[in-house]
Coordinates of C-alpha atoms in Angstrom, one line a residue:
X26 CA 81.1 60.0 61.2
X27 CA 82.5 56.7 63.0
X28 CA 78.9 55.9 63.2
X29 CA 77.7 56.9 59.9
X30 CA 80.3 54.1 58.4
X31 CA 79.1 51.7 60.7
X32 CA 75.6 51.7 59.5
X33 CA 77.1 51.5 56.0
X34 CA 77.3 47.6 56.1
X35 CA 73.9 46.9 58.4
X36 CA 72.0 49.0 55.3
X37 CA 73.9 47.2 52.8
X38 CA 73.4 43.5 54.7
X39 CA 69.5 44.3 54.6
X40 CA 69.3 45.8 51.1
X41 CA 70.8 42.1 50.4
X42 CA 68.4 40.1 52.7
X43 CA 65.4 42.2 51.0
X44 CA 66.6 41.2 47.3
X45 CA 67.0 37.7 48.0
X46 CA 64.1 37.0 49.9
X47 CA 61.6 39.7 47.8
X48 CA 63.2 38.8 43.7
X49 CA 62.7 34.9 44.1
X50 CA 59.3 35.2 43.1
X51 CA 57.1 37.4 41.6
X52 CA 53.6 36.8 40.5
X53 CA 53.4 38.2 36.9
X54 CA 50.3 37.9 34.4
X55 CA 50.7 36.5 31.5
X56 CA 50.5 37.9 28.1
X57 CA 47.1 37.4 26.3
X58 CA 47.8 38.2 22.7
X59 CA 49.4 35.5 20.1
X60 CA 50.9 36.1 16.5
X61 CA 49.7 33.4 14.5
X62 CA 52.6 30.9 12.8
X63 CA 54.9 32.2 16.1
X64 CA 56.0 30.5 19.4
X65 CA 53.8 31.8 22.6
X66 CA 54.1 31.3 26.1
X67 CA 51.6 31.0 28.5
X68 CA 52.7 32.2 32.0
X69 CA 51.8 31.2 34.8
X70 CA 53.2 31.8 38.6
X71 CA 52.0 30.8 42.4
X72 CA 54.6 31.6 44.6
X73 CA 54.9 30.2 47.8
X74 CA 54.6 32.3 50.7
X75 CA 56.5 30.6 53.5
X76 CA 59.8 29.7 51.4
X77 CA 61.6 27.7 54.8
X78 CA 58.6 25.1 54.4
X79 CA 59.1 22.5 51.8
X80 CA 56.5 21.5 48.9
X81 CA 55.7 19.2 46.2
X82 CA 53.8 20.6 43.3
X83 CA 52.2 20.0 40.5
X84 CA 50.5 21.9 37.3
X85 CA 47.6 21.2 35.3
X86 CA 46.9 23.1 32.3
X87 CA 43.2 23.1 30.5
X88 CA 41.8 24.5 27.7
X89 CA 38.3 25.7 26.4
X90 CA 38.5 26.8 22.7
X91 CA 36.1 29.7 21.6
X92 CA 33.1 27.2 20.1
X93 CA 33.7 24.4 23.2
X94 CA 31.3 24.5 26.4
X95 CA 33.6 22.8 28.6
X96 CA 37.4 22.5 29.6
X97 CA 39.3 19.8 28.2
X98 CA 43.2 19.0 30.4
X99 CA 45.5 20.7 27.5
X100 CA 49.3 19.7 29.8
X101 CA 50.3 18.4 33.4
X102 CA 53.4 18.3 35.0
X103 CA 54.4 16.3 37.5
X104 CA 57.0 15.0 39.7
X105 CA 59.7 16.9 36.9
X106 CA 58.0 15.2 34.0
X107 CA 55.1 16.7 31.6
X108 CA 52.6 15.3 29.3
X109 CA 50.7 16.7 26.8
X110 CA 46.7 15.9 27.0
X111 CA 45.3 17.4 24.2
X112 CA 45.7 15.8 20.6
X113 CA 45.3 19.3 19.1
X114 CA 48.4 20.0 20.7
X115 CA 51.0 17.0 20.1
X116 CA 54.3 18.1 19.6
X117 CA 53.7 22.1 20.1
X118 CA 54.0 22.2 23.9
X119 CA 57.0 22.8 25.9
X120 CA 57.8 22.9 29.7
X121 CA 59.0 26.9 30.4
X122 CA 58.5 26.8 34.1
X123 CA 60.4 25.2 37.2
X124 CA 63.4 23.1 36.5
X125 CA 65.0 20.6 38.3
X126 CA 62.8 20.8 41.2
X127 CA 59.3 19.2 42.5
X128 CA 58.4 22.7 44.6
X129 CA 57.3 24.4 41.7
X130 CA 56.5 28.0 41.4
X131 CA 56.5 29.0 37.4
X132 CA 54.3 27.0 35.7
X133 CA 54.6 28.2 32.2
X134 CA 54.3 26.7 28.6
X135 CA 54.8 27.3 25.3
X136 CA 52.5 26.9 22.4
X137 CA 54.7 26.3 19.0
X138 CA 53.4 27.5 16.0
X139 CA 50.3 28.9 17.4
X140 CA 47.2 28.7 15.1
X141 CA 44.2 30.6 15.0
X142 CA 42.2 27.4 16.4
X143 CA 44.3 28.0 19.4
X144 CA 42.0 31.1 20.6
X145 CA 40.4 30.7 23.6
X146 CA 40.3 30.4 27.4
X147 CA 43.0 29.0 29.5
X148 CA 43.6 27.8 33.5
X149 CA 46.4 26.8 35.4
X150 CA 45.8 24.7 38.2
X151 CA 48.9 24.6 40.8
X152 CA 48.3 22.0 43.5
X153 CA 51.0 22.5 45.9
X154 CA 51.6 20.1 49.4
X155 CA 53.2 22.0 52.0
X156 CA 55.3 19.5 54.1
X157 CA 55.3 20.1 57.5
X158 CA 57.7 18.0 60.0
X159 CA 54.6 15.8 62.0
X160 CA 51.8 16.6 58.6
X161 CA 50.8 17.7 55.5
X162 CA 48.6 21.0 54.2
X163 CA 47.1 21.0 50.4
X164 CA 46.8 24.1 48.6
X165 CA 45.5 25.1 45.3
X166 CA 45.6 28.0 43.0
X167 CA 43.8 28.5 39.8
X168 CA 45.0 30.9 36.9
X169 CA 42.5 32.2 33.9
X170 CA 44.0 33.7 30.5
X171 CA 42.3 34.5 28.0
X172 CA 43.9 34.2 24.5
X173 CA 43.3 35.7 21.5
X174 CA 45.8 35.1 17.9
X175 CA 46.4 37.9 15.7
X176 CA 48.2 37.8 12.4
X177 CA 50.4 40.3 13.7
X178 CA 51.3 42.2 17.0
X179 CA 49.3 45.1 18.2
X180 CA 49.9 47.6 20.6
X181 CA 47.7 49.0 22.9
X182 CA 47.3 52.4 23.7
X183 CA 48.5 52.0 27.5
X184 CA 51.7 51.2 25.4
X185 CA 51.9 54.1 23.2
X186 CA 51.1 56.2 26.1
X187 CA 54.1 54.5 28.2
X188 CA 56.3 55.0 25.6
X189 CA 55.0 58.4 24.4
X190 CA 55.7 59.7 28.6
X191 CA 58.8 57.5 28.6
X192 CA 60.0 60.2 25.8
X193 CA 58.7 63.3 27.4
X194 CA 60.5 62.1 30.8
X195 CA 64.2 61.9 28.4
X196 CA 63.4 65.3 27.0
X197 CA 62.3 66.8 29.8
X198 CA 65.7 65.7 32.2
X199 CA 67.8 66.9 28.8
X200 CA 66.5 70.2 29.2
X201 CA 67.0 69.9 32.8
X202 CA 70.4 69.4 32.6
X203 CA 71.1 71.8 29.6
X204 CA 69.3 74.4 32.2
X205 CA 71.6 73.5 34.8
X206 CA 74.8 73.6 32.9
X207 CA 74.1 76.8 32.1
X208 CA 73.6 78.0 35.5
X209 CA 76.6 76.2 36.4
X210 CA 78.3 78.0 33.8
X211 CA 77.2 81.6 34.6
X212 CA 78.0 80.5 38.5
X213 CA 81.5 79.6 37.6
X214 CA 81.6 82.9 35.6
X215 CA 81.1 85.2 37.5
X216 CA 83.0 83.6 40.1
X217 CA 86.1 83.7 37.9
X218 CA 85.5 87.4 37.3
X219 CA 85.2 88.1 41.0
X220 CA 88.4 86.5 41.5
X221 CA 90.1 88.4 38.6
X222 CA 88.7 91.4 40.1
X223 CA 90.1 90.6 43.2
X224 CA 93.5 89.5 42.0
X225 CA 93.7 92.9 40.1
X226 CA 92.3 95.0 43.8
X227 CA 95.2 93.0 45.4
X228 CA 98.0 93.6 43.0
X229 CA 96.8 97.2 42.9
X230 CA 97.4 97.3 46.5
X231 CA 100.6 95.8 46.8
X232 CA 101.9 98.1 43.7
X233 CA 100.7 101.2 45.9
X234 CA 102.5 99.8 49.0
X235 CA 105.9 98.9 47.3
X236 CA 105.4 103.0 46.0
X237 CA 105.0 104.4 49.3
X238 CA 107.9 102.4 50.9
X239 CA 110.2 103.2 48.2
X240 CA 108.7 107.1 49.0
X241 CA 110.0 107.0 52.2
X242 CA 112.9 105.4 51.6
X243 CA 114.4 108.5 49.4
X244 CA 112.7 110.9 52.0
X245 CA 114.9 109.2 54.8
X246 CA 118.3 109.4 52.8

C-alpha cells in the first residue's frame, strides 16, 4: 500500500508532462464547406516539432478561384502584422491564428461574408526559421483546401452515422445500467431475505434455549 500511494504522484506528474507537451498543438484539417452570406474560417496548423528551439514564422495564403489557371497571394502575415493581397477580398479577411508571437503555429483566417465567387482552391504556405545558437535551418510546409459555398449547411453521411452510433452507444449503456440495477436489486433481495431468515433461525434458537433452561430450572427445585 505505502508504495501504491507513492506512485500516485509520479503517475499524476507524467499524466501532466504528457498534457502540456502533447495539447499545445495539434494539426487539424480544416473545414471545406462555406454557407454563403456567413463568416468562414480557413484553418490552417504546422506545428513545430522540437518546441525548446526557437522560430520565426511567417504565413502566406493563395487562392485559385474555380475558372482561374493559376494562384494568385490572397493574405500574408508577418512579423505579427497581416495584409490582405487580393482585391476581391478587401475588408473580409481576418487574422484567426497565432497572437502575440513571431513562432507561429495556427495560421488561420476568416473569410467575412463569404460569396459564391469565393469557391475554389486554397494553400497555406508556413515558412518557419528554426534558430539554432551558432545557425539557422528554413523549413516550409504547404496546406491545400479545397472550398466549396453552399446556400446552406449540409451534413454528410459520416455525420449522420456518428451521431446515429453516438445514440445507440446512450441507449445501449441506459439499458446496461437498467440491467444492472436490477441485478443489484434482486442481489440485495435475496440477501435481505437470507438475513431475515437467519435472524428468525437465531431467535428461534435462543427462544428454545431460554425454554429448556427454565425446564430445568423447575425440575431442580
Amino acid at each position: 500500500m505505502p508504495a501504491t500511494r507513492a506512485l500516485v504522484p509520479l503517475v499524476l506528474l507524467m499524466a501532466l508532462q504528457v498534457l502540456v507537451c502533447g495539447g499545445a498543438c495539434v494539426e487539424v484539417d480544416s473545414d471545406t464547406e462555406a454557407v454563403a452570406n456567413q463568416a468562414f474560417k480557413l484553418g490552417c496548423i504546422s506545428c513545430k516539432k522540437r518546441g525548446e528551439v526557437k522560430a520565426t514564422a511567417s504565413v502566406t495564403w493563395l487562392f485559385k478561384a474555380t475558372d482561374d489557371h493559376d494562384f494568385d497571394e490572397l493574405y500574408m502575415y508577418a512579423e505579427r502584422e497581416g495584409k490582405v493581397l487580393d482585391p476581391r477580398f478587401y475588408g473580409r479577411l481576418h487574422w484567426n491564428g497565432s497572437k502575440n508571437t513571431e513562432d507561429l503555429q495556427d495560421g488561420s483566417i476568416y473569410i467575412l461574408n463569404v460569396s459564391y465567387n469565393d469557391t475554389g482552391r486554397y494553400q497555406c504556405k508556413f515558412r518557419r526559421m528554426l534558430l539554432y545558437p551558432n545557425s539557422q535551418y528554413e523549413t516550409n510546409h504547404v496546406k491545400n483546401i479545397s472550398m466549396k459555398v453552399v446556400p446552406r449547411v449540409t451534413r454528410g453521411m459520416a455525420s449522420i452515422m456518428s451521431e446515429v452510433m453516438m445514440y445507440v452507444s446512450i441507449i445501449g449503456l441506459q439499458l446496461w445500467l437498467l440491467v444492472e440495477m436490477i441485478y443489484c436489486y434482486r442481489k440485495i433481495s435475496a440477501a435481505g431475505e437470507e438475513a431475515l431468515r437467519e435472524s428468525a433461525a437465531e431467535y428461534l434458537a435462543v427462544e428454545s434455549e431460554s425454554k429448556d433452561t427454565c425446564a430445568d430450572v423447575e425440575v431442580a427445585e
